[in-house]
Short mmCIF file of C-alpha atoms and ligand atoms in Angstrom, two decimals:
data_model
loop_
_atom_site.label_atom_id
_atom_site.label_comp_id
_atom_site.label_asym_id
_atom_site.label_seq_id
_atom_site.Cartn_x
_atom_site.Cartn_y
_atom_site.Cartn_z
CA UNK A 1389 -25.88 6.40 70.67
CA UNK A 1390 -27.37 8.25 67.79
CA UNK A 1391 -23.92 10.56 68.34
CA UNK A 1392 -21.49 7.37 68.31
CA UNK A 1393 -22.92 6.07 65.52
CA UNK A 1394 -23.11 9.28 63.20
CA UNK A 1395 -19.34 9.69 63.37
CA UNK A 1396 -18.79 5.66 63.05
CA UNK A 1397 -18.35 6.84 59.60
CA UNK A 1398 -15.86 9.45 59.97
CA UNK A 1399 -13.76 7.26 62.23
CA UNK A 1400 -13.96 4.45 59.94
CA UNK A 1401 -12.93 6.40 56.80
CA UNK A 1402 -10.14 8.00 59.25
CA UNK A 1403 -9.03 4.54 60.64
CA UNK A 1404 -9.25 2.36 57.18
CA UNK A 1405 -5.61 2.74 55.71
CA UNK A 1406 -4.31 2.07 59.43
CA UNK A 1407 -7.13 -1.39 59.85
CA UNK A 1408 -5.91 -2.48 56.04
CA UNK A 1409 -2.11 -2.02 56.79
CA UNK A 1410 -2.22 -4.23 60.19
CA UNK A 1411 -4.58 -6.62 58.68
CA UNK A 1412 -1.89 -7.16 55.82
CA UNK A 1413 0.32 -7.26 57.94
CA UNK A 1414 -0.98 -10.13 60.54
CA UNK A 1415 -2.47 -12.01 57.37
CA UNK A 1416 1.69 -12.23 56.12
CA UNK A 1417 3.03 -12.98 59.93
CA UNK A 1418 0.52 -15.99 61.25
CA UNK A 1419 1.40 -17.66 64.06
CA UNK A 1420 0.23 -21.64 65.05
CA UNK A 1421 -2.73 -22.17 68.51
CA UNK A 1422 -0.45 -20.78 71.25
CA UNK A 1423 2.59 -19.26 69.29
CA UNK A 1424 0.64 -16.26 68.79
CA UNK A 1425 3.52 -14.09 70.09
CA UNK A 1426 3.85 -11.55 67.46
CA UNK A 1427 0.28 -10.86 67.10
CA UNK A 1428 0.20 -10.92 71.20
CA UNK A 1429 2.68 -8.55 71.34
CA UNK A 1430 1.24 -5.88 68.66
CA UNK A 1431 -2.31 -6.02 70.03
CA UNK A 1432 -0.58 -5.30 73.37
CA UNK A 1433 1.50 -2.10 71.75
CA UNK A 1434 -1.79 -0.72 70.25
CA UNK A 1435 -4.14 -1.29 73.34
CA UNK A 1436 -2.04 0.10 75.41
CA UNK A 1437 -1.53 3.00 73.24
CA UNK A 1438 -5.46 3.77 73.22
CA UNK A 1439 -5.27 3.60 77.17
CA UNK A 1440 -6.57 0.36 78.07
CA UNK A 1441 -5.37 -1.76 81.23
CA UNK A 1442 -3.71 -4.36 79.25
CA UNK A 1443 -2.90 -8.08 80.49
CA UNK A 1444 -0.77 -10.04 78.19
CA UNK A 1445 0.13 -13.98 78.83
CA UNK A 1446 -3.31 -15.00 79.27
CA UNK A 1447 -3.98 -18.57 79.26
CA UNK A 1448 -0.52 -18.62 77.85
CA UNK A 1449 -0.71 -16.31 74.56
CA UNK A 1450 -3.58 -14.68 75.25
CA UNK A 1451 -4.06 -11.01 75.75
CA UNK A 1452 -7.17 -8.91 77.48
CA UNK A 1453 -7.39 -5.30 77.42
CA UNK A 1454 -10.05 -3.86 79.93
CA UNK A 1455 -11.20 -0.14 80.06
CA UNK A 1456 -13.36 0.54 83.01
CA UNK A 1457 -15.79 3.67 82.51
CA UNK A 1458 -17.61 3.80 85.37
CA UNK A 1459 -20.92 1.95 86.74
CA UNK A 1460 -22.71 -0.63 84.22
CA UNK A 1461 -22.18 -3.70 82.45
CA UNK A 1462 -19.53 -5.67 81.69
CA UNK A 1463 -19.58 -6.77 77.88
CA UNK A 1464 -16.49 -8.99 76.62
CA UNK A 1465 -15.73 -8.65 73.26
CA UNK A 1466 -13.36 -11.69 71.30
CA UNK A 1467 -11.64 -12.31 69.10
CA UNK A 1468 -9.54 -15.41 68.23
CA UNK A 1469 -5.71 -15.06 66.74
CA UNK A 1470 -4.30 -18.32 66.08
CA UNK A 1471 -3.69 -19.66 62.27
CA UNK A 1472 -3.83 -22.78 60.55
CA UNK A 1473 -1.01 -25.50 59.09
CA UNK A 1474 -2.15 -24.35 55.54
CA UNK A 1475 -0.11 -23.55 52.45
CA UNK A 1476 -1.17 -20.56 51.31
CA UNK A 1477 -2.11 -20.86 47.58
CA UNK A 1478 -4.60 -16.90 46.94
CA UNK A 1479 -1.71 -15.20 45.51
CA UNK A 1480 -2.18 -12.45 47.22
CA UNK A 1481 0.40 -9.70 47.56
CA UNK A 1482 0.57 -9.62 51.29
CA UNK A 1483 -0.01 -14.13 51.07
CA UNK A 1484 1.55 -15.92 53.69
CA UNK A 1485 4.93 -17.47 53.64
CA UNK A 1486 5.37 -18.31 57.22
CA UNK A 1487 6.58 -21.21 58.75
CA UNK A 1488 5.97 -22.80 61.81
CA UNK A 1489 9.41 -22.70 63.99
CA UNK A 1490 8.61 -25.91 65.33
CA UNK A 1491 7.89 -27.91 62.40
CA UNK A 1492 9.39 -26.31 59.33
CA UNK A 1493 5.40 -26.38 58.04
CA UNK A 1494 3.64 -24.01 56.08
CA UNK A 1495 1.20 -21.47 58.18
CA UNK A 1496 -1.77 -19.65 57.29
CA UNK A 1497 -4.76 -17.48 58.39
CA UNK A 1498 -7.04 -19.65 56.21
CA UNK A 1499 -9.92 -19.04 58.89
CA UNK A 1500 -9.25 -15.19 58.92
CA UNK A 1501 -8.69 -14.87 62.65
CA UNK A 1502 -6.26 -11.97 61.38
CA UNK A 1503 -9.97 -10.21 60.49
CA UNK A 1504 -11.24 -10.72 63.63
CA UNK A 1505 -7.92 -9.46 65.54
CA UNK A 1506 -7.75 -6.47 63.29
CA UNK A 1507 -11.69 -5.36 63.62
CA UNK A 1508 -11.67 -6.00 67.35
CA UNK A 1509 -8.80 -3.44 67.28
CA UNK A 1510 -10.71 -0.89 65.36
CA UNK A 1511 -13.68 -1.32 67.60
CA UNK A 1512 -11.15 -0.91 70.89
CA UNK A 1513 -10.32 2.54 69.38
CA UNK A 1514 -13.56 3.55 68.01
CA UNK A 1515 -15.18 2.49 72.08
CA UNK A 1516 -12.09 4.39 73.47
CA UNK A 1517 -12.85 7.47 71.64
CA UNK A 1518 -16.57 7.48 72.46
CA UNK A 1519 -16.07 7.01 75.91
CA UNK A 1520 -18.18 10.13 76.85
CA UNK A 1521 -21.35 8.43 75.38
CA UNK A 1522 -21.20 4.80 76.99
CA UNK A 1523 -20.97 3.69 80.88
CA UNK A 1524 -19.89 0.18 81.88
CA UNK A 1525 -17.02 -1.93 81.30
CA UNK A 1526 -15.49 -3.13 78.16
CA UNK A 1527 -13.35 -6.79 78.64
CA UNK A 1528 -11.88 -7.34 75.50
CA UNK A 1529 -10.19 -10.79 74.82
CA UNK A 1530 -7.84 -11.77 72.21
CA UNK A 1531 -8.12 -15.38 72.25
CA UNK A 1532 -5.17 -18.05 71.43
CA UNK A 1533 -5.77 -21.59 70.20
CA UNK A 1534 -9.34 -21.34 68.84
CA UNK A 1535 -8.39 -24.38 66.13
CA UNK A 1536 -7.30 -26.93 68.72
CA UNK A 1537 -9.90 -26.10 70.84
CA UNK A 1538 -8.46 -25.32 73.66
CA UNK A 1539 -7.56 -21.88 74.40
CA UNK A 1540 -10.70 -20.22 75.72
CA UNK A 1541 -10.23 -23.19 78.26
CA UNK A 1542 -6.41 -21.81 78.93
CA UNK A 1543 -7.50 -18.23 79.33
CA UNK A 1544 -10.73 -19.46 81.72
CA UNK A 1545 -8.21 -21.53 83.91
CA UNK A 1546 -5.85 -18.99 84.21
CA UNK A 1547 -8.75 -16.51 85.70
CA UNK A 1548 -10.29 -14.55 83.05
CA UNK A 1549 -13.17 -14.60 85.12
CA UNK A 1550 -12.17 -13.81 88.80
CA UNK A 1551 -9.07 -11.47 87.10
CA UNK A 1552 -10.88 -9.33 84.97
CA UNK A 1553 -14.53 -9.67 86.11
CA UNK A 1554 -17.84 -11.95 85.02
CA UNK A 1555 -19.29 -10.71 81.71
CA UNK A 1556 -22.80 -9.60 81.45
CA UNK A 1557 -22.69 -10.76 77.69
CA UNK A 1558 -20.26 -12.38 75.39
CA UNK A 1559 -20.07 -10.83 72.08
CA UNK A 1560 -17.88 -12.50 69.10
CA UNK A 1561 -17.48 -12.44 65.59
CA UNK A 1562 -16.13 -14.93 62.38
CA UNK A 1563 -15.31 -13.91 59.01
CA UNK A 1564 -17.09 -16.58 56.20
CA UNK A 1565 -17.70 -17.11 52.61
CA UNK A 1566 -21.02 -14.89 52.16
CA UNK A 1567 -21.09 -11.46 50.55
CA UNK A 1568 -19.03 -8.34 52.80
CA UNK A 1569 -21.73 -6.09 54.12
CA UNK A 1570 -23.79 -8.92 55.39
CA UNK A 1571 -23.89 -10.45 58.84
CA UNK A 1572 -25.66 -13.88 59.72
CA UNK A 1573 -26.43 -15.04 62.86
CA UNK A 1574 -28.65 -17.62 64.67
CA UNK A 1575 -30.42 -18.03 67.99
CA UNK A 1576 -30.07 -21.17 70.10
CA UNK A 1577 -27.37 -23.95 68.83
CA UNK A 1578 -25.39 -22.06 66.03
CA UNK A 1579 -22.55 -23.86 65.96
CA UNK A 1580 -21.90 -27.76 66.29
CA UNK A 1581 -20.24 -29.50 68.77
CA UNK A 1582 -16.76 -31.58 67.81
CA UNK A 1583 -15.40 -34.82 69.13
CA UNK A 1584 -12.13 -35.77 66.96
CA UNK A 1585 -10.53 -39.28 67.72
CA UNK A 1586 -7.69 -41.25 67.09
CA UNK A 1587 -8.22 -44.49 66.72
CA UNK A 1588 -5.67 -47.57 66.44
CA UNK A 1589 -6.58 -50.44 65.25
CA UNK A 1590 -4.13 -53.50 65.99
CA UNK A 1591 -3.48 -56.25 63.24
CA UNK A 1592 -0.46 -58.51 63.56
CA UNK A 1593 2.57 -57.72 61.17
CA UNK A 1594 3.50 -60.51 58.41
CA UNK A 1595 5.10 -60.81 54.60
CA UNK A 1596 2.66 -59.83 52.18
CA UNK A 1597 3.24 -63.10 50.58
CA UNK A 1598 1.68 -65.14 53.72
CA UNK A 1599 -1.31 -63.62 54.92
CA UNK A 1600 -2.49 -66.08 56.82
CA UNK A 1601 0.32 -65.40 59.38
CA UNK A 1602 -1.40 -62.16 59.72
CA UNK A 1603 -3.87 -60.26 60.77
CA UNK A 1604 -4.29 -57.27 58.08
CA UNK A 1605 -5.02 -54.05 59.96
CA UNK A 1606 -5.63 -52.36 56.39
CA UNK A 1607 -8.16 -54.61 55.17
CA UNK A 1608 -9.54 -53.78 59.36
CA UNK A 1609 -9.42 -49.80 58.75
CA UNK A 1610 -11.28 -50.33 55.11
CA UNK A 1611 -14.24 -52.03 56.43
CA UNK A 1612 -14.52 -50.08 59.62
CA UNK A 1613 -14.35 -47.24 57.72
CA UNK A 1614 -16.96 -48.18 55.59
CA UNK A 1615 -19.52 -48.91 58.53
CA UNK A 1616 -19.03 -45.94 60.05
CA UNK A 1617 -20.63 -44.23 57.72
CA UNK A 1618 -23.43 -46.16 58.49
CA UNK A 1619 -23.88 -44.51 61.49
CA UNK A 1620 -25.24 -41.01 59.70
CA UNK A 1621 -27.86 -42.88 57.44
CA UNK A 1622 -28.62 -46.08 59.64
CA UNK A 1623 -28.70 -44.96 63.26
CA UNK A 1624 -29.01 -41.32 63.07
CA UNK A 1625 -32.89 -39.87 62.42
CA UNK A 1626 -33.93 -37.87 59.24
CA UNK A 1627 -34.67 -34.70 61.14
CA UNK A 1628 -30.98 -34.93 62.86
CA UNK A 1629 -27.67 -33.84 62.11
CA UNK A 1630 -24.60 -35.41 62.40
CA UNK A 1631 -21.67 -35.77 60.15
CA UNK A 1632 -18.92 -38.77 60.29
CA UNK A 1633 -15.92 -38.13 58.77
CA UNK A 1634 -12.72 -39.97 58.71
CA UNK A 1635 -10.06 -37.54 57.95
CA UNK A 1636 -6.91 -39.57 58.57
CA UNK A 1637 -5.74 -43.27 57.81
CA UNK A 1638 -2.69 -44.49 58.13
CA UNK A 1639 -1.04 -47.68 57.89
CA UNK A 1640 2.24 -49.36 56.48
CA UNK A 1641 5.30 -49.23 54.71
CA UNK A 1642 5.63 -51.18 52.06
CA UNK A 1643 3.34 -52.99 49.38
CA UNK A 1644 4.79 -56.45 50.26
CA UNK A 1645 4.70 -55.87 54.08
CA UNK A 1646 1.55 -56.71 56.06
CA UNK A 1647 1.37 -53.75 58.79
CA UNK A 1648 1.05 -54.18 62.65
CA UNK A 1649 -1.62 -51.46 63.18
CA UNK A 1650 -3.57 -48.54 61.05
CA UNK A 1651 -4.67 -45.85 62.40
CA UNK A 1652 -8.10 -43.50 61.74
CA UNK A 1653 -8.40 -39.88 62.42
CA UNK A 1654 -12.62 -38.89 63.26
CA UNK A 1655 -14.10 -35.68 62.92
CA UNK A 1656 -17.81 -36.01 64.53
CA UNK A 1657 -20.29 -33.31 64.43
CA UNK A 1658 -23.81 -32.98 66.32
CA UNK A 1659 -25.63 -30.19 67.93
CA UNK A 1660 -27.92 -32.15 70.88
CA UNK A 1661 -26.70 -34.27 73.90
CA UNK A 1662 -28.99 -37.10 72.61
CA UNK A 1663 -27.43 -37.35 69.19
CA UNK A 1664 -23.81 -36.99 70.35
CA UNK A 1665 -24.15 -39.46 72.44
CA UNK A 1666 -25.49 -41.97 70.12
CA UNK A 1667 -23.14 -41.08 67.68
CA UNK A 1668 -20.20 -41.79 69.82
CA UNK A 1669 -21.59 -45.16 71.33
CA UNK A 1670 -22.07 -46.29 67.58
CA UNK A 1671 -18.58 -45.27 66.69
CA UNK A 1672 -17.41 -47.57 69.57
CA UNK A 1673 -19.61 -50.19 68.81
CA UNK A 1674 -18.74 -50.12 65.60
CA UNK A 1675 -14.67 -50.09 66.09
CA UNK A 1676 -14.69 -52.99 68.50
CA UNK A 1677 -16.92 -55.07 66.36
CA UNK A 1678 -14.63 -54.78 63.34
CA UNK A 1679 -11.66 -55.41 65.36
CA UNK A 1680 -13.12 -58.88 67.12
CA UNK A 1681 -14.52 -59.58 63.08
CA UNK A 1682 -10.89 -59.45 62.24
CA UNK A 1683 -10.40 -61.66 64.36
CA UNK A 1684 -7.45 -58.67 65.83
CA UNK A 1685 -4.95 -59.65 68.52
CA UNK A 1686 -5.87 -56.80 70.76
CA UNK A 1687 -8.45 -54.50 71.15
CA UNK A 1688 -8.37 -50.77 69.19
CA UNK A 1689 -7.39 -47.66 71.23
CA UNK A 1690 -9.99 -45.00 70.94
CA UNK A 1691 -9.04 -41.75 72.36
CA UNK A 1692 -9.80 -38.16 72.28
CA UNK A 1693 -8.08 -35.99 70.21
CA UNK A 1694 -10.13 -32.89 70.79
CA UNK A 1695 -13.78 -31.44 71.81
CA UNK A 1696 -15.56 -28.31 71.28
CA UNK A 1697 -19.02 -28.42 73.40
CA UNK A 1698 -22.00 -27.15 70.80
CA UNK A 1699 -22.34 -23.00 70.43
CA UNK A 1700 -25.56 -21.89 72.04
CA UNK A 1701 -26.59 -18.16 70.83
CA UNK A 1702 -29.08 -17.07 73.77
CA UNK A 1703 -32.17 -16.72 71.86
CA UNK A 1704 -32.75 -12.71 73.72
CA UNK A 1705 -29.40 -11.68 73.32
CA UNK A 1706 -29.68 -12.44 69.40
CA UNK A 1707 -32.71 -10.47 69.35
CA UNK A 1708 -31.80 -7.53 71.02
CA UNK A 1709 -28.06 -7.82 68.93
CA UNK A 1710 -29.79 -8.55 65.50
CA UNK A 1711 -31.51 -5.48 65.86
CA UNK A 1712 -29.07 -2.88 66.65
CA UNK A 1713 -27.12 -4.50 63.67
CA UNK A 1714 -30.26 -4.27 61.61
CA UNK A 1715 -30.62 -0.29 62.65
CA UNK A 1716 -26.35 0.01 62.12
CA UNK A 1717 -26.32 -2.19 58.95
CA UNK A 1718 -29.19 -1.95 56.62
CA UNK A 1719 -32.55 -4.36 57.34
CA UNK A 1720 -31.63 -6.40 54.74
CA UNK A 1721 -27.93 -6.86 55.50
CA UNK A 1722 -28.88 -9.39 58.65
CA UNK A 1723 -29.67 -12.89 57.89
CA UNK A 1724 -30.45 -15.87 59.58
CA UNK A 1725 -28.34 -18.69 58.15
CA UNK A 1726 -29.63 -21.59 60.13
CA UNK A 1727 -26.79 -23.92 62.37
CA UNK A 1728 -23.49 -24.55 61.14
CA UNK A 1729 -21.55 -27.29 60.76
CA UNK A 1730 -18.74 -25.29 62.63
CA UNK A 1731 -17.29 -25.63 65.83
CA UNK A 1732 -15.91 -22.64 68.44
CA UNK A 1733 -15.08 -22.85 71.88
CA UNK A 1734 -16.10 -19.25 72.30
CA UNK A 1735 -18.72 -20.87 73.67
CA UNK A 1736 -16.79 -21.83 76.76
CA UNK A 1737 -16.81 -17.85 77.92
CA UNK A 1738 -20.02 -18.27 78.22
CA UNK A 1739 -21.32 -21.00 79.77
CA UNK A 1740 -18.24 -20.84 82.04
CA UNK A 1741 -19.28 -17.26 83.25
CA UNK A 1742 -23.46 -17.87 82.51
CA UNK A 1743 -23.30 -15.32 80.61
CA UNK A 1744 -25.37 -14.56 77.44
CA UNK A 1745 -23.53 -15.67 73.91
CA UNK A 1746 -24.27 -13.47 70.79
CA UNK A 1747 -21.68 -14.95 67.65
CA UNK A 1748 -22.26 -13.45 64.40
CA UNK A 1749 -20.67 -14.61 61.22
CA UNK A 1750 -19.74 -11.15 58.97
CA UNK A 1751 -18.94 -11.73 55.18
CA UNK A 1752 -15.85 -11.20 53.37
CA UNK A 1753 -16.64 -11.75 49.75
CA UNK A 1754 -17.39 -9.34 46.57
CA UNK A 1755 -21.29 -9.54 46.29
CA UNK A 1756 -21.27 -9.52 42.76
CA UNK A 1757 -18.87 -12.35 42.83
CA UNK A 1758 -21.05 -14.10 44.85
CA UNK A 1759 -23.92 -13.27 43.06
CA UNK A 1760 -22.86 -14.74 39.92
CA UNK A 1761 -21.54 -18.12 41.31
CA UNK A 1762 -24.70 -18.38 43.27
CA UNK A 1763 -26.82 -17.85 39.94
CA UNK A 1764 -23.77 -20.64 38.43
CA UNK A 1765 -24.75 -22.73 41.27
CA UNK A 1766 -21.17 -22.79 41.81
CA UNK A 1767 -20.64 -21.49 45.47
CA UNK A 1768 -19.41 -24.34 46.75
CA UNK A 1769 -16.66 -24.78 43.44
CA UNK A 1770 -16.06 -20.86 43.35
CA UNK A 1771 -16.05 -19.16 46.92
CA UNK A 1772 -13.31 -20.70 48.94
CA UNK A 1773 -14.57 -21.67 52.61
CA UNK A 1774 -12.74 -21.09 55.66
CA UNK A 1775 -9.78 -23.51 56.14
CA UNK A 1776 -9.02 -23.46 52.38
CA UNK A 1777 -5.59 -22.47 51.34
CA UNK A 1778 -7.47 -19.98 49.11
CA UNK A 1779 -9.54 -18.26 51.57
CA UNK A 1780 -9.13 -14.44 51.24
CA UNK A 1781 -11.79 -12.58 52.47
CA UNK A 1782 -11.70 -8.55 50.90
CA UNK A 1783 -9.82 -6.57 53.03
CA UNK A 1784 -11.42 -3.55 52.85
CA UNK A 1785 -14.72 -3.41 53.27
CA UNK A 1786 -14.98 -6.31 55.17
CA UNK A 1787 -13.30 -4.74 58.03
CA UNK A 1788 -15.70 -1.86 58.04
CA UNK A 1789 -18.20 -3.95 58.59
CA UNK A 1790 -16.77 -6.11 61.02
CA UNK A 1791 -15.81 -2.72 63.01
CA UNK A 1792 -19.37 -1.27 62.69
CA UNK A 1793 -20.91 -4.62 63.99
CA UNK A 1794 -18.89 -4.64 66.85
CA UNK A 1795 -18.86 -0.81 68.32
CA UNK A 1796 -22.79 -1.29 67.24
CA UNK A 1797 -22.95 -4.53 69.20
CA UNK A 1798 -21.11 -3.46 72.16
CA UNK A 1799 -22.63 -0.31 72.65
CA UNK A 1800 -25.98 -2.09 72.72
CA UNK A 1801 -25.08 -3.91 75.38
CA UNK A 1802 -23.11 -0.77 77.32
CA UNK A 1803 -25.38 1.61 79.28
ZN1 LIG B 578 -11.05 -22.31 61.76
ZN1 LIG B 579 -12.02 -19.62 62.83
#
């Protein structure tokens, strides 16, 4: 251990122009939830290369690369690759100007999955190298579709498990708007869980002259819209979380044409069974009631658009992670941040496998930088968040630390 991590340095000051020129490099070529076949194809070239059994077409774009070194545990290390339908607005030399084949639409790593793909790489290499000083088995998986939710299901159903072994422990890692250097994490639910809907809401379609031929689906979609958010600060206790939001609505054509339907997009957030539940049974409630006020022809559609169950950290494996990264990272570089309004499905690899989960978020912004819009009160105005076409997390050392959590994390959990 005390070996491994004494030359971390060294390999990290041999590996950094290397990390820095593939991160660029991903962060310019992003690729949509299961198009990842670029970034597939060069984390296959470079595991390979530092001799691990290599799997690609996992769950459809996902890739694993094993290395077996003899009796122990069996840690899985992920990371996520997909990107987001953002325009890229950070300037940056190396910004994105992809587009998705598909749709013509702009692409971005606004979440900086690129980070995670690129210090999962460095930690392969770093692992690979050190082989002498750990025993076990290291299952690494580069993930596909982490924004749609649904490609740690893919790689599950197509046998992760029973194809490449049951994890002792999960281990993962996010990139966020905090200062580089640090790394937050909490035991127990971290992350929230996400139900998004579609809803349609049916009016009957009429001249905008003669409204009572009608039945206005807009005027339906304003007030349901409005009493959903009722649900948070009515229904939902003061010790609870839950957030509402109605990211979509759409309805019509024309300002003279009274539309047949409108239609809402939800984004619903919770982090217990109990409140999730209510939630959703007031949304319903709520939908049909407006619908029958308005007096509509039919009732609304509700369906699923997609779900991400709520991230559990397992309150040991935090400990026993927290302070390895403590030892590797400085005592006051490790922070408890409280739960997120986030979702993952990296929790999937672990309840599907009951295995431990230990997700850490590492920071990617200039500490002074932060510092002084902190001070501002200005984070929120001044540090772009994941998702935001101006996210751009520091390339450099950023992926240090991301490397040096990881190796430190998995060797932890490696005999
Ligand atoms: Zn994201
Ligand atoms: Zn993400």
């Amino acid at each position: 251990m005390t070996r491994a991590a004494l030359n971390l340095t060294d390999q990290l000051d041999a590996m950094r122009a290397d990390l820095g020129e593939l991160y660029r490099d991903l962060h310019a070529h992003p690729e949509l939830a299961f198009a990842e076949h670029r970034t597939s194809a060069e984390i296959v070239r470079r595991a390979t290369a530092l001799g691990y059994e290599v799997t690609a077409d996992v769950g459809r774009t996902g890739v694993v690369a094993r290395l077996a070194n003899g009796p122990g545990p069996t840690v899985l290390l992920r990371a996520d690759m997909d990107a987001l339908p953002v325009r890229e607005q950070t300037g940056l030399p190396y910004a994105s100007t992809a587009t998705d084949p598909e749709t013509g639409g702009p692409v971005m790593h606004a979440c900086g999955h690129d980070m995670h793909v690129t210090c999962l790489l460095g930690a392969l290499r770093v692992l690979a190298g050190a082989r002498q000083s750990w025993s076990g088995t290291i299952v690494a998986v580069f993930q596909p579709a982490e924004e749609n939710g649904r490609g740690a299901e893919a790689m599950i159903a197509d046998g992760l498990f029973t194809r490449f072994g049951k994890p002792d422990v999960v281990l993962a890692q996010h990139v966020g708007p905090f200062p580089y250097g640090m790394v937050a994490l909490h035991p127990g639910p971290a992350l929230a869980a996400t139900d998004a809907l579609r809803i349609t809401l049916h009016g009957k379609g009429g001249h905008g002259s003669r409204p009572e031929t009608a039945v206005d689906p807009v005027v339906m979609a304003a007030a349901t819209v409005l009493r959903l958010q009722t649900i948070v600060s009515r229904e939902i206790s003061g010790t609870d979380t839950a957030v509402v939001t109605v990211g979509a609505v759409h309805a019509g054509t024309a300002h003279n044409i009274i539309p047949d339907r409108a239609e809402l997009q939800l984004n619903i957030r919770t982090f217990t069974p109990t409140v999730r539940t209510r939630v959703l049974a007031a949304v319903d409630r709520i939908v049909r009631a407006e619908s029958a006020a308005s007096a509509a022809p039919r009732d609304p559609d509700i369906a699923p658009i997609d779900t991400f169950p709520v991230l559990v950290n397992d309150e040991s494996a935090v400990d026993r992670t927290a302070t390895a990264l403590r030892a590797a990272l400085g005592h006051d570089k490790v922070v408890d941040p409280g739960p997120l309004t986030g979702s993952e499905d990296c929790g999937l690899l672990a309840t599907e496998s009951q295995s431990p989960l230990c997700y850490w978020f590492f920071g990617g912004v200039d500490p002074q930088h932060f510092l002084n819009a902190l001070s501002a009160g200005t984070v929120e105005q001044d540090i772009p968040s994941n998702h935001s076409p101006h996210f751009a997390p520091e390339p450099e050392p950023t992926i240090d630390t991301g490397v040096r959590a990881m190796v430190t994390a998995a060797l932890e959990w490696l005999d």
